[in-house]
Tab-separated table of C-alpha atoms in Angstrom:
chain	number	residue	atom	x	y	z
A	109	MET	CA	0.005	0.005	-0.152
A	110	THR	CA	1.218	3.613	-0.614
A	111	GLU	CA	1.409	5.987	1.972
A	112	THR	CA	-1.612	8.164	2.781
A	113	ASN	CA	-1.956	10.398	5.812
A	114	ALA	CA	-5.454	8.488	5.641
A	115	SER	CA	-4.331	5.024	5.866
A	116	LEU	CA	-1.587	5.814	8.330
A	117	ALA	CA	-4.281	7.364	10.766
A	118	ASP	CA	-6.582	4.626	10.257
A	119	LEU	CA	-3.771	1.975	11.118
A	120	LEU	CA	-2.500	3.857	13.909
A	121	ARG	CA	-5.699	4.892	15.641
A	122	PRO	CA	-6.589	2.131	17.689
A	123	VAL	CA	-2.668	1.243	18.736
A	124	LYS	CA	-1.639	1.344	22.185
A	125	HIS	CA	2.214	0.124	21.882
A	126	VAL	CA	4.540	1.192	19.003
A	127	LEU	CA	7.261	-1.353	18.322
A	128	LEU	CA	10.205	0.239	16.574
A	129	ASP	CA	13.247	-1.569	14.869
A	130	PHE	CA	16.482	0.232	15.710
A	131	ASP	CA	18.885	0.309	13.225
A	132	GLY	CA	16.888	2.769	10.583
A	133	PRO	CA	13.937	4.116	12.430
A	134	VAL	CA	15.756	5.216	15.277
A	135	CYS	CA	19.176	5.431	14.208
A	136	SER	CA	22.068	4.539	11.692
A	137	VAL	CA	23.862	2.210	13.919
A	138	PHE	CA	26.847	1.739	11.797
A	139	ALA	CA	27.478	5.087	10.042
A	140	GLY	CA	30.710	6.109	12.082
A	141	PHE	CA	31.852	2.476	12.505
A	142	PRO	CA	31.020	0.959	9.091
A	143	ALA	CA	29.213	-2.571	9.124
A	144	PRO	CA	32.007	-4.096	6.886
A	145	ASP	CA	34.386	-3.149	9.457
A	146	VAL	CA	32.514	-4.436	12.378
A	147	ALA	CA	32.329	-7.695	10.713
A	148	LYS	CA	35.992	-7.786	9.789
A	149	SER	CA	36.962	-7.157	13.623
A	150	LEU	CA	34.273	-9.751	14.638
A	151	GLN	CA	35.868	-12.220	12.005
A	152	ALA	CA	39.501	-11.596	13.346
A	153	GLY	CA	38.223	-12.211	16.833
A	154	MET	CA	37.003	-15.341	15.660
A	155	GLU	CA	39.681	-16.114	13.900
A	156	ALA	CA	41.959	-15.886	17.056
A	157	LEU	CA	39.927	-18.591	18.831
A	158	GLY	CA	40.188	-21.189	15.522
A	159	TRP	CA	37.236	-20.268	13.646
A	160	LYS	CA	37.816	-20.325	9.611
A	161	MET	CA	35.193	-18.934	7.173
A	162	PRO	CA	33.262	-22.079	5.339
A	163	GLU	CA	34.532	-21.221	1.964
A	164	GLN	CA	38.260	-20.436	1.589
A	165	GLY	CA	38.301	-16.533	0.671
A	166	GLN	CA	34.922	-15.864	1.650
A	167	VAL	CA	34.145	-12.155	3.026
A	168	GLU	CA	30.838	-11.360	4.716
A	169	THR	CA	30.370	-7.515	5.362
A	170	ASP	CA	27.034	-7.769	7.373
A	171	PRO	CA	28.172	-8.636	11.079
A	172	LEU	CA	24.897	-10.098	12.216
A	173	ALA	CA	25.165	-12.549	9.056
A	174	LEU	CA	28.578	-13.541	10.221
A	175	LEU	CA	27.040	-14.391	13.817
A	176	ARG	CA	24.600	-16.558	12.020
A	177	LEU	CA	27.399	-18.320	10.334
A	178	VAL	CA	29.538	-18.776	13.189
A	179	ALA	CA	26.233	-20.393	15.170
A	180	GLU	CA	25.868	-22.381	11.974
A	181	HIS	CA	29.058	-23.845	11.550
A	182	ARG	CA	30.690	-23.375	15.271
A	183	PRO	CA	27.916	-23.369	17.884
A	184	ASP	CA	30.799	-23.861	20.313
A	185	LEU	CA	31.827	-20.276	19.660
A	186	VAL	CA	28.628	-18.415	19.264
A	187	SER	CA	28.835	-17.168	22.624
A	188	PRO	CA	31.870	-15.662	22.698
A	189	ALA	CA	30.803	-14.315	18.977
A	190	ASP	CA	27.919	-12.852	20.168
A	191	ARG	CA	29.771	-11.206	23.277
A	192	ARG	CA	32.531	-9.646	20.903
A	193	LEU	CA	29.689	-8.397	18.393
A	194	ALA	CA	27.579	-7.060	21.315
A	195	LEU	CA	30.987	-4.797	22.361
A	196	LEU	CA	31.767	-4.117	18.629
A	197	GLU	CA	27.799	-2.556	18.228
A	198	THR	CA	28.180	-0.601	21.793
A	199	GLY	CA	31.095	0.785	20.402
A	200	ALA	CA	29.418	1.833	16.879
A	201	VAL	CA	26.552	3.309	18.354
A	202	GLN	CA	28.635	6.048	20.028
A	203	SER	CA	29.170	7.356	16.309
A	204	GLY	CA	25.455	6.243	15.242
A	205	ARG	CA	23.485	8.824	13.155
A	206	PRO	CA	20.425	9.721	14.893
A	207	ASN	CA	17.339	9.583	12.673
A	208	PRO	CA	15.369	13.073	13.456
A	209	GLY	CA	12.060	11.396	12.586
A	210	GLY	CA	12.901	8.581	14.961
A	211	GLU	CA	12.973	10.990	18.055
A	212	ALA	CA	9.930	12.431	16.382
A	213	VAL	CA	7.966	9.151	16.559
A	214	LEU	CA	9.208	8.475	20.231
A	215	ARG	CA	7.898	12.218	21.497
A	216	ALA	CA	4.802	11.465	19.458
A	217	CYS	CA	4.101	8.310	21.086
A	218	ALA	CA	4.469	10.021	24.700
A	219	GLU	CA	2.529	12.646	24.082
A	220	SER	CA	-0.413	10.423	22.566
A	221	GLY	CA	-0.216	8.206	25.646
A	222	ARG	CA	1.312	5.094	23.529
A	223	ALA	CA	3.941	3.042	24.859
A	224	VAL	CA	7.421	2.249	22.855
A	225	SER	CA	9.388	-1.023	23.007
A	226	ILE	CA	12.764	-1.156	20.901
A	227	VAL	CA	12.569	-4.512	19.228
A	228	SER	CA	16.113	-5.103	17.134
A	229	ASN	CA	18.486	-7.938	16.060
A	230	ASN	CA	21.140	-5.464	17.611
A	231	ALA	CA	22.542	-6.353	21.196
A	232	THR	CA	20.282	-5.000	24.108
A	233	ALA	CA	23.614	-3.168	25.584
A	234	ALA	CA	24.269	-1.282	22.567
A	235	ILE	CA	20.658	-0.268	22.214
A	236	GLU	CA	20.404	1.117	25.704
A	237	SER	CA	23.780	2.538	25.428
A	238	TYR	CA	22.615	4.891	22.710
A	239	LEU	CA	19.202	5.666	24.249
A	240	VAL	CA	20.909	6.983	27.577
A	241	ALA	CA	23.868	9.057	25.395
A	242	HIS	CA	20.902	10.494	23.525
A	243	ASP	CA	18.642	10.958	26.447
A	244	LEU	CA	15.929	8.863	24.889
A	245	GLY	CA	15.428	6.407	27.414
A	246	ARG	CA	12.539	8.351	29.125
A	247	TYR	CA	10.394	7.637	26.059
A	248	VAL	CA	11.100	3.684	25.917
A	249	ALA	CA	9.238	1.278	28.134
A	250	ARG	CA	11.085	-1.974	27.145
A	251	THR	CA	14.517	-2.647	24.952
A	252	ILE	CA	14.468	-5.924	23.516
A	253	GLY	CA	17.337	-7.082	21.631
A	254	ARG	CA	18.443	-10.450	20.096
A	255	MET	CA	18.727	-13.053	22.807
A	256	PRO	CA	22.379	-13.426	23.807
A	257	GLY	CA	24.097	-16.405	22.381
A	258	ASP	CA	21.030	-17.296	20.141
A	259	PRO	CA	21.037	-15.543	16.631
A	260	ALA	CA	18.333	-17.547	15.678
A	261	SER	CA	16.022	-15.414	18.038
A	262	MET	CA	16.882	-12.557	15.351
A	263	LYS	CA	14.235	-11.461	12.986
A	264	PRO	CA	12.743	-12.634	10.615
A	265	SER	CA	12.086	-15.228	13.765
A	266	PRO	CA	8.917	-13.679	15.531
A	267	ARG	CA	10.305	-14.474	18.845
A	268	LEU	CA	11.688	-11.116	19.762
A	269	LEU	CA	8.237	-9.398	18.733
A	270	LEU	CA	6.387	-12.159	20.394
A	271	GLU	CA	8.189	-11.140	23.869
A	272	ALA	CA	7.743	-7.392	23.373
A	273	MET	CA	3.864	-8.180	22.920
A	274	GLY	CA	3.774	-10.663	26.228
A	275	ASP	CA	0.856	-12.606	27.066
A	276	GLY	CA	-1.458	-9.829	28.879
A	277	GLU	CA	-4.619	-8.416	28.189
A	278	ASP	CA	-3.604	-6.410	25.056
A	279	ARG	CA	-4.443	-7.890	21.644
A	280	ALA	CA	-2.371	-7.944	18.479
A	281	ALA	CA	-4.246	-4.965	17.093
A	282	ASP	CA	-3.102	-2.881	20.267
A	283	PHE	CA	0.162	-3.012	18.683
A	284	VAL	CA	2.033	-1.727	15.492
A	285	PHE	CA	5.542	-2.785	14.395
A	286	VAL	CA	7.811	-0.355	12.271
A	287	GLY	CA	10.573	-1.738	10.441
A	288	ASP	CA	12.848	-0.880	7.454
A	289	ALA	CA	13.787	-4.409	6.241
A	290	VAL	CA	11.764	-7.292	4.622
A	291	ARG	CA	13.010	-9.436	7.591
A	292	ASP	CA	11.263	-7.012	9.713
A	293	VAL	CA	7.741	-7.574	7.708
A	294	GLU	CA	8.313	-11.150	7.696
A	295	ALA	CA	8.583	-11.292	11.642
A	296	GLY	CA	5.554	-9.065	11.976
A	297	LEU	CA	3.173	-11.159	9.963
A	298	ALA	CA	4.471	-14.278	11.766
A	299	ALA	CA	3.767	-12.429	15.404
A	300	GLY	CA	0.534	-11.691	13.797
A	301	VAL	CA	1.176	-7.837	14.299
A	302	SER	CA	0.700	-5.028	11.683
A	303	THR	CA	3.538	-3.550	10.205
A	304	ILE	CA	4.517	-0.282	8.783
A	305	GLY	CA	7.499	-0.457	6.400
A	306	TYR	CA	10.007	2.393	6.611
A	307	ALA	CA	11.690	2.897	3.040
A	308	ASN	CA	14.740	4.867	3.746
A	309	LYS	CA	16.690	3.743	0.778
A	310	PRO	CA	15.704	3.659	-2.959
A	311	GLY	CA	14.067	0.290	-3.762
A	312	LYS	CA	12.965	-0.605	-0.348
A	313	ARG	CA	9.209	0.618	-0.778
A	314	GLU	CA	8.625	-2.192	-3.334
A	315	ARG	CA	10.510	-4.846	-1.421
A	316	LEU	CA	8.455	-3.944	1.812
A	317	GLU	CA	5.142	-3.709	0.212
A	318	ALA	CA	5.953	-7.354	-1.787
A	319	ALA	CA	6.838	-8.553	1.678
A	320	GLY	CA	3.401	-7.522	3.145
A	321	ALA	CA	3.555	-4.067	5.169
A	322	LEU	CA	0.392	-2.831	5.705
A	323	VAL	CA	1.547	0.816	5.150
A	324	VAL	CA	4.971	1.958	3.767
A	325	VAL	CA	6.258	5.230	4.482
A	326	ASP	CA	9.589	7.412	3.324
A	327	SER	CA	9.959	9.417	6.414
A	328	MET	CA	9.298	8.464	10.051
A	329	GLU	CA	8.055	12.089	10.316
A	330	SER	CA	4.857	10.957	8.560
A	331	ILE	CA	4.409	8.445	11.255
A	332	ALA	CA	5.044	11.061	14.071
A	333	ALA	CA	2.552	13.261	12.491
A	334	ALA	CA	-0.357	10.564	12.307
A	335	LEU	CA	0.209	9.415	15.746
A	336	GLY	CA	-0.147	13.046	16.940
A	337	GLY	CA	-3.698	12.866	15.914
A	338	GLY	CA	-4.377	11.030	19.198
A	339	ALA	CA	-5.132	7.575	20.343
């Protein structure tokens, strides 16, 4: 669905809980410490522990994908790999680039009485470090990163979203999830929660729509404006 103010307002009107992906909607985690460099550092640390890439000469530039590879081929090393990556992510967020629209959404949720949870494949410690550094923690009720030592918990698995939704009295219709990747939409569908796609790069709109996002927006400010219409 193409973004329209009406469709956004209709989708958000009954929502009590806004679930936000971190890298993209809130900030660019690796803006100052590029993801390929993080992956290279993670790989070097794992090689010191005896890790070898599955194929000779293979290079993985996505640190989260590299963590999955370690889990698949050397499950005995996944815990130290996760710990090292969490430290690297926590360092990276110190130079992460804020998304002005991300803070606007957090403020709009607070002003309209909606609760916010961050649900991310990044490490919880890194997310919380960023929120503290930018004085955003007061807007966030819960921070749910990947389960330590368990890369299978990462989206597109619905596990993190289901944890955020809990088993209380709130219904799936009380939640909405905002993410910028196909895996976010897939996780939302698997968890039974409506998903707004954030197309922050060329070509993403089509991929997010095809994956099943109910609405796709080009800016987080449009979500903030729609939230401002009240609960």
